mmCIF file of C-alpha atoms in Angstrom:
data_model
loop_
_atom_site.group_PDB
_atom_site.id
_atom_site.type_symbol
_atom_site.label_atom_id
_atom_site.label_comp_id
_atom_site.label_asym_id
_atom_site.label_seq_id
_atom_site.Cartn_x
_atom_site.Cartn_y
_atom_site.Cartn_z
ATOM 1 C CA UNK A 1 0.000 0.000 0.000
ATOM 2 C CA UNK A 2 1.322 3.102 -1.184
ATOM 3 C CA UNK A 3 0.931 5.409 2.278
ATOM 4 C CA UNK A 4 4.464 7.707 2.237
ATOM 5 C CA UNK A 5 6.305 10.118 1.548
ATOM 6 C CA UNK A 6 10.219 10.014 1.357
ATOM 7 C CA UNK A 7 12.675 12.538 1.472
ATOM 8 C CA UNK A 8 15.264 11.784 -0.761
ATOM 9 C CA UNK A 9 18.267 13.629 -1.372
ATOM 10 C CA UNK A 10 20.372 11.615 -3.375
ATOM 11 C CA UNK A 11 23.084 10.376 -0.870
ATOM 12 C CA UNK A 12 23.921 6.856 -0.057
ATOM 13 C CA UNK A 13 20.796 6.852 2.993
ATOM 14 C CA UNK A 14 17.875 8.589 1.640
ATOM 15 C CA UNK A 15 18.617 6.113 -1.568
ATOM 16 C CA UNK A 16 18.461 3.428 0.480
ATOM 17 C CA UNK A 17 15.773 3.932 2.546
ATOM 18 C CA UNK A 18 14.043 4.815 -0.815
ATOM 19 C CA UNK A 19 14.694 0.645 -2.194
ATOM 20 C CA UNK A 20 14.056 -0.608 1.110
ATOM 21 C CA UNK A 21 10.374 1.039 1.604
ATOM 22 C CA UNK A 22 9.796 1.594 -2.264
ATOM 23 C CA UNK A 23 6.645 -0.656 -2.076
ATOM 24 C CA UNK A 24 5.287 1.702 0.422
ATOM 25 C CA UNK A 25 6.469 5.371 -1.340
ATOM 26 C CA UNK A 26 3.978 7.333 -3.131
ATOM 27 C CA UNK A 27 6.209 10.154 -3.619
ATOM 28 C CA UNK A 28 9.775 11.410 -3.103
ATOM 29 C CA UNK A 29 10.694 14.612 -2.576
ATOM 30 C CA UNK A 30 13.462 16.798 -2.770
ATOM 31 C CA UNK A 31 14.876 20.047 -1.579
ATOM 32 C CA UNK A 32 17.688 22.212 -3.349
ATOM 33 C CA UNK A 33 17.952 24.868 -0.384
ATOM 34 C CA UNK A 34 21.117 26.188 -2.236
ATOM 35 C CA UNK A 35 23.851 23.906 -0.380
ATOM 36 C CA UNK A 36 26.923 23.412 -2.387
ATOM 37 C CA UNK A 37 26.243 19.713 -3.792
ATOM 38 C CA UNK A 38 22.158 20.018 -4.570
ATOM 39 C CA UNK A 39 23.424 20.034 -8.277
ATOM 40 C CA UNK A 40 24.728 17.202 -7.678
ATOM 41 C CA UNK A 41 22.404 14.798 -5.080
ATOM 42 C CA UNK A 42 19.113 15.620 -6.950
ATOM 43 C CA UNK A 43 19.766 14.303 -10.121
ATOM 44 C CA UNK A 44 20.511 11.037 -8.623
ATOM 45 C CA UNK A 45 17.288 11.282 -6.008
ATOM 46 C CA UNK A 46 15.087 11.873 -9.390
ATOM 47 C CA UNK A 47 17.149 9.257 -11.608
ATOM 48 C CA UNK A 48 16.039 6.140 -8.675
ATOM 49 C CA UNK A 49 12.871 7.463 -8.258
ATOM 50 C CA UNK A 50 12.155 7.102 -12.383
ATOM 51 C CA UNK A 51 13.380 3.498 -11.757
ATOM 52 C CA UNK A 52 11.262 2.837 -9.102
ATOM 53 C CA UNK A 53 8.673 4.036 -11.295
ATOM 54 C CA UNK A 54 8.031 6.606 -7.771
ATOM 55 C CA UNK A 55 6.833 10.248 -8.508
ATOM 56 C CA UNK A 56 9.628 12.539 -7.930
ATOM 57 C CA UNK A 57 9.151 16.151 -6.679
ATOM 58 C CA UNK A 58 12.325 19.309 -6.329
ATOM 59 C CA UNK A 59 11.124 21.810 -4.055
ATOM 60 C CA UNK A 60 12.856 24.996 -4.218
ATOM 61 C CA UNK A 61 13.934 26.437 -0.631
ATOM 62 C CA UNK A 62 16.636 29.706 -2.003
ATOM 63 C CA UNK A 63 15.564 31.776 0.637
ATOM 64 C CA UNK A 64 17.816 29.684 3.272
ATOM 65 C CA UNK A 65 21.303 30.848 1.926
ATOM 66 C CA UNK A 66 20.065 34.646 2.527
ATOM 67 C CA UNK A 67 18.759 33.854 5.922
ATOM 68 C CA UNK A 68 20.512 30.850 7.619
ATOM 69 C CA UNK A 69 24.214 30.606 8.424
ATOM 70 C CA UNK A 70 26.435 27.353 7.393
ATOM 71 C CA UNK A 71 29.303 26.345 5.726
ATOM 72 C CA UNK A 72 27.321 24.023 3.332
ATOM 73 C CA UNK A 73 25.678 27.285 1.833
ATOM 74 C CA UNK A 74 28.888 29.485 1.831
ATOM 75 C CA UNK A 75 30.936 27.393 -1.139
ATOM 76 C CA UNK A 76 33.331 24.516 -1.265
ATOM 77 C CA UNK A 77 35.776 26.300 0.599
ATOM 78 C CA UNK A 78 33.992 26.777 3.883
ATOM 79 C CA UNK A 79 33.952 23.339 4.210
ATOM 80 C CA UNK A 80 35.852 21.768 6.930
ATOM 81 C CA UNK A 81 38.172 18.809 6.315
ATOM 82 C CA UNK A 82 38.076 15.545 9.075
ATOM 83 C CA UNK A 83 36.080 13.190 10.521
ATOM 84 C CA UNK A 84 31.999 13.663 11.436
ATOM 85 C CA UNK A 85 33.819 13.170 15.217
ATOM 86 C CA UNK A 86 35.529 16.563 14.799
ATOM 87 C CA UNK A 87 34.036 19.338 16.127
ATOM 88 C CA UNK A 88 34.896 21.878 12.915
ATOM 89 C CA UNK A 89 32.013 19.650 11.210
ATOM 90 C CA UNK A 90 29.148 21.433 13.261
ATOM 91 C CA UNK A 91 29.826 24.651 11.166
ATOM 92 C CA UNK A 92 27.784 22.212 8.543
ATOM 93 C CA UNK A 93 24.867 22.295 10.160
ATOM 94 C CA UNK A 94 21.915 24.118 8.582
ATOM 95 C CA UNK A 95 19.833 25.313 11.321
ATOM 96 C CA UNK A 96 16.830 23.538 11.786
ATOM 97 C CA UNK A 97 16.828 22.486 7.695
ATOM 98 C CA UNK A 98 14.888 18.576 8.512
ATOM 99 C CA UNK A 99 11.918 20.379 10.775
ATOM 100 C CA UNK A 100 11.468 22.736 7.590
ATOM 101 C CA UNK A 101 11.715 19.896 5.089
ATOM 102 C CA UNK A 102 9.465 17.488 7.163
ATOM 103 C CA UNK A 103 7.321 20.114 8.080
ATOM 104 C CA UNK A 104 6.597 20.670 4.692
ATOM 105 C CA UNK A 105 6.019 16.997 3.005
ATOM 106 C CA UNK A 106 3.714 16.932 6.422
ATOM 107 C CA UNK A 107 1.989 19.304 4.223
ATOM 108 C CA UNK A 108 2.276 17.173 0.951
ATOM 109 C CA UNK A 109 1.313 14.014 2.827
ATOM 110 C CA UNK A 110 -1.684 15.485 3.498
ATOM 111 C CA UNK A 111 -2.727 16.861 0.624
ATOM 112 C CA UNK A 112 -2.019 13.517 -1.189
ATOM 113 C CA UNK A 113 -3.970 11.399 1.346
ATOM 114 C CA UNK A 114 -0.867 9.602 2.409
ATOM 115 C CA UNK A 115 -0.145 8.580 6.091
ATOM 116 C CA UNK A 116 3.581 8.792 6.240
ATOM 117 C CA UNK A 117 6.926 10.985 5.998
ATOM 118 C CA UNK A 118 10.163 9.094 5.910
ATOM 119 C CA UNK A 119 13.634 9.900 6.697
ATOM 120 C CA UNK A 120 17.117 8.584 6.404
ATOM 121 C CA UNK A 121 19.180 10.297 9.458
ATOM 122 C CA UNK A 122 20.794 7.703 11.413
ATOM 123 C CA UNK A 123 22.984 7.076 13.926
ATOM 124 C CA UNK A 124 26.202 9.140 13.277
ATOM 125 C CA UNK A 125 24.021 11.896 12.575
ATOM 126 C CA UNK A 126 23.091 12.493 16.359
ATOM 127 C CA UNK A 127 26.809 14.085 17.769
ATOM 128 C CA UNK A 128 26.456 16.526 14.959
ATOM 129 C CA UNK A 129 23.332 17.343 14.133
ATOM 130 C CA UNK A 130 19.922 17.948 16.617
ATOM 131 C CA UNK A 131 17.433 17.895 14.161
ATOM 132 C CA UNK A 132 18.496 13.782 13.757
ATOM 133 C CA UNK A 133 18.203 12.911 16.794
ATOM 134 C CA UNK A 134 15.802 10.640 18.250
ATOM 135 C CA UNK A 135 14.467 13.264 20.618
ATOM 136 C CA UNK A 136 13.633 15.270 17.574
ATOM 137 C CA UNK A 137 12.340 12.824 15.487
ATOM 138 C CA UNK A 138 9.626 11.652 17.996
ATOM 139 C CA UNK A 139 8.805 15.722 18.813
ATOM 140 C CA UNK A 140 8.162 16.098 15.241
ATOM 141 C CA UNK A 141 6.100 12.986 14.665
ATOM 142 C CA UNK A 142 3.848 14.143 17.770
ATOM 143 C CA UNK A 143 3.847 17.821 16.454
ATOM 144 C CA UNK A 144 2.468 16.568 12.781
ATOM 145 C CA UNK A 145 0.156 13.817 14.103
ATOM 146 C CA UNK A 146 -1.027 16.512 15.954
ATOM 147 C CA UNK A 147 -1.343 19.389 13.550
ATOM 148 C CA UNK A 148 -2.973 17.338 10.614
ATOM 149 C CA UNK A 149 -6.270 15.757 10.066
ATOM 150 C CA UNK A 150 -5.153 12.247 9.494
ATOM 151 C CA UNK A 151 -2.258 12.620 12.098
ATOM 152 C CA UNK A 152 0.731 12.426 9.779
ATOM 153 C CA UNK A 153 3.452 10.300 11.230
ATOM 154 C CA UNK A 154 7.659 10.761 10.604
ATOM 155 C CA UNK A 155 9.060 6.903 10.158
ATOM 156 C CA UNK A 156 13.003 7.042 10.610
ATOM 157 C CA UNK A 157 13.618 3.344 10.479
ATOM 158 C CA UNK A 158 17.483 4.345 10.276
ATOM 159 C CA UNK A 159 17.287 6.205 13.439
ATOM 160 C CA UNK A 160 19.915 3.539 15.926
ATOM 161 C CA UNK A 161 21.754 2.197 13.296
ATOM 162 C CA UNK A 162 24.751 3.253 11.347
ATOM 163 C CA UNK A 163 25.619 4.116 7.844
ATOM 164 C CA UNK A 164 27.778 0.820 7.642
ATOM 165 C CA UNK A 165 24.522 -0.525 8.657
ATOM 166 C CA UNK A 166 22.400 1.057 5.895
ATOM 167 C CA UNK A 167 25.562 0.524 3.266
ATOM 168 C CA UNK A 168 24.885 -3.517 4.089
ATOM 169 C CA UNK A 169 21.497 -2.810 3.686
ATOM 170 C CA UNK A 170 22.031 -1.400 0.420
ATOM 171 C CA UNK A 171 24.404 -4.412 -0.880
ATOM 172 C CA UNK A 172 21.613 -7.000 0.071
ATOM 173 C CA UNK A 173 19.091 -4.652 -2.271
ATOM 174 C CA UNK A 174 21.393 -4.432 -4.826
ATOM 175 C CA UNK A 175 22.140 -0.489 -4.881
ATOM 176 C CA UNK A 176 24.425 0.991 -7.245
ATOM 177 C CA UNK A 177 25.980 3.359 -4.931
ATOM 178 C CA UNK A 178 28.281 5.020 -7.573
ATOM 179 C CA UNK A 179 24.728 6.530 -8.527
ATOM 180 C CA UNK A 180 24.756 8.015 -5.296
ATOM 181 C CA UNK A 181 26.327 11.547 -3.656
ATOM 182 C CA UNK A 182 27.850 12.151 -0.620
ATOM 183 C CA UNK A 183 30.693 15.024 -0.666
ATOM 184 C CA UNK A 184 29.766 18.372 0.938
ATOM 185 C CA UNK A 185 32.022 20.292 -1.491
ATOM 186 C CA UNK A 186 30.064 19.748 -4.529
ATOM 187 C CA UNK A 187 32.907 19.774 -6.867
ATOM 188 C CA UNK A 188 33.196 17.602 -10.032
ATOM 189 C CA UNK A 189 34.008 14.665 -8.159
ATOM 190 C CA UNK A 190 34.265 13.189 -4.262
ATOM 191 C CA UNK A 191 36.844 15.723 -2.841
ATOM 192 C CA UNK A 192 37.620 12.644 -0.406
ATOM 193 C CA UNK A 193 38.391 14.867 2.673
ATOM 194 C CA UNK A 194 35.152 16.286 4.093
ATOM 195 C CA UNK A 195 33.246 14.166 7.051
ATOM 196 C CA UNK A 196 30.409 13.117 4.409
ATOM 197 C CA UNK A 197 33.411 11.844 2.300
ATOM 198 C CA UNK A 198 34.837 10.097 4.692
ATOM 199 C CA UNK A 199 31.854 8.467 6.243
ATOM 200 C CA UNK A 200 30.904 7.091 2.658
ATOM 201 C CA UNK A 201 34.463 5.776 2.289
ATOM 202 C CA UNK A 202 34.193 3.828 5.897
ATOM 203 C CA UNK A 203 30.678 2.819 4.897
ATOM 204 C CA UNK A 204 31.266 0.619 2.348
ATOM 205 C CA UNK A 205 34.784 -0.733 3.152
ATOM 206 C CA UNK A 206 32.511 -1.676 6.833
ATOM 207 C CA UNK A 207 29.789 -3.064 4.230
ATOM 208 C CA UNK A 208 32.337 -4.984 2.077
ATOM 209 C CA UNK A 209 31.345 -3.091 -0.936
ATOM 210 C CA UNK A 210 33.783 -2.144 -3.382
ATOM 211 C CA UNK A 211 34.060 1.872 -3.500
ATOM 212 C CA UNK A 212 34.104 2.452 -7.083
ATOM 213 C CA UNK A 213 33.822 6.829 -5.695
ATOM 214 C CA UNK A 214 35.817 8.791 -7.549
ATOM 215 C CA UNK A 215 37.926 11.072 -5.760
ATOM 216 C CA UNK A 216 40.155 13.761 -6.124
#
């Protein structure tokens, strides 16, 4: 039964998440809120979708550039280099940018007659960033079950695991990760350096999956 929502960014989770619940998905969604690699997640978000035969939606956020501060809307070069652990990566965080972007397919959800929004944060995602965090993602679910008719729900089935987790997830559904994007820079190709880079890389060498990435 077709009852939810996804948003799906392109990267190696959202993509995931998008095979593993595709029999459920109505509709994935999209946000280019001017970050440095939009260009380059959504094409792959709207490429699995078509093969999913899923309906695939970009919605365009370019206010939050002029109005929010982060390094992933101030150009490759703002972007810190190291690990996720390392606390230079907070200055990625886009304030409040998944209670926006759930809010908002809340809205869809309804207006489609679906049931469900899903999510792909997991469980590296908590040190860095609040809006991923299990505290946040039952708030939210209560605040949109409570301020829609049919009591719209947030599913984050990734929530406690980790993205080696969802990478051997991926190699049991068969994912073609190389059609996926990770790196914060945005550049041509994987700049190899930046936390999402470096997650990916640990993610499938975890996941036993041969990184076929290109970086610099």
């Amino acid at each position: 039964m077709k009852d939810s929502i996804i948003i799906v960014s392109g990267g190696m989770d959202s993509v995931t998440l998008l095979y593993d619940y595709k029999d459920r998905i109505a509709i994935g969604v999209s946000f280019d809120y001017g970050s440095n690699h939009n260009a380059k997640e959504i094409p792959f978000a709207r490429w699995h979708c078509e093969q999913l035969g899923i309906e695939h939606i970009t919605i365009d956020l370019a206010f939050m550039p002029k109005y929010f501060k982060s390094s992933l809307l101030e150009g490759a070069d703002a972007i810190p280099e190291g690990h996720y652990a390392d606390e230079n990566m907070k200055s990625t965080v886009v304030p409040f940018r998944n209670g926006i972007m759930l809010s908002i397919a809340a809205g869809i959800a309804e207006s489609r007659g679906l049931k469900y929004v899903m999510m792909a944060n997991h469980g590296g995602d908590h040190t860095i960033y609040p809006d991923c965090r299990p505290e946040f993602v039952e708030a939210m679910s209560e605040a949109t079950k409570a301020g829609t008719f049919p009591g719209i729900e947030i599913l984050a089935p990734y929530t406690d695991i980790t993205k080696a987790d969802i990478a051997m997830r991926g190699k049991a559904l068969g994912i073609d990760y190389s059609k996926t994007w990770s790196c914060y820079k945005g550049g041509d190709v994987h700049c190899g350096k930046c936390g999402t880079c470096m997650e990916r890389k640990e993610a499938l060498r975890d996941a036993g999956i041969a990184d076929t990435t290109i970086y610099e």
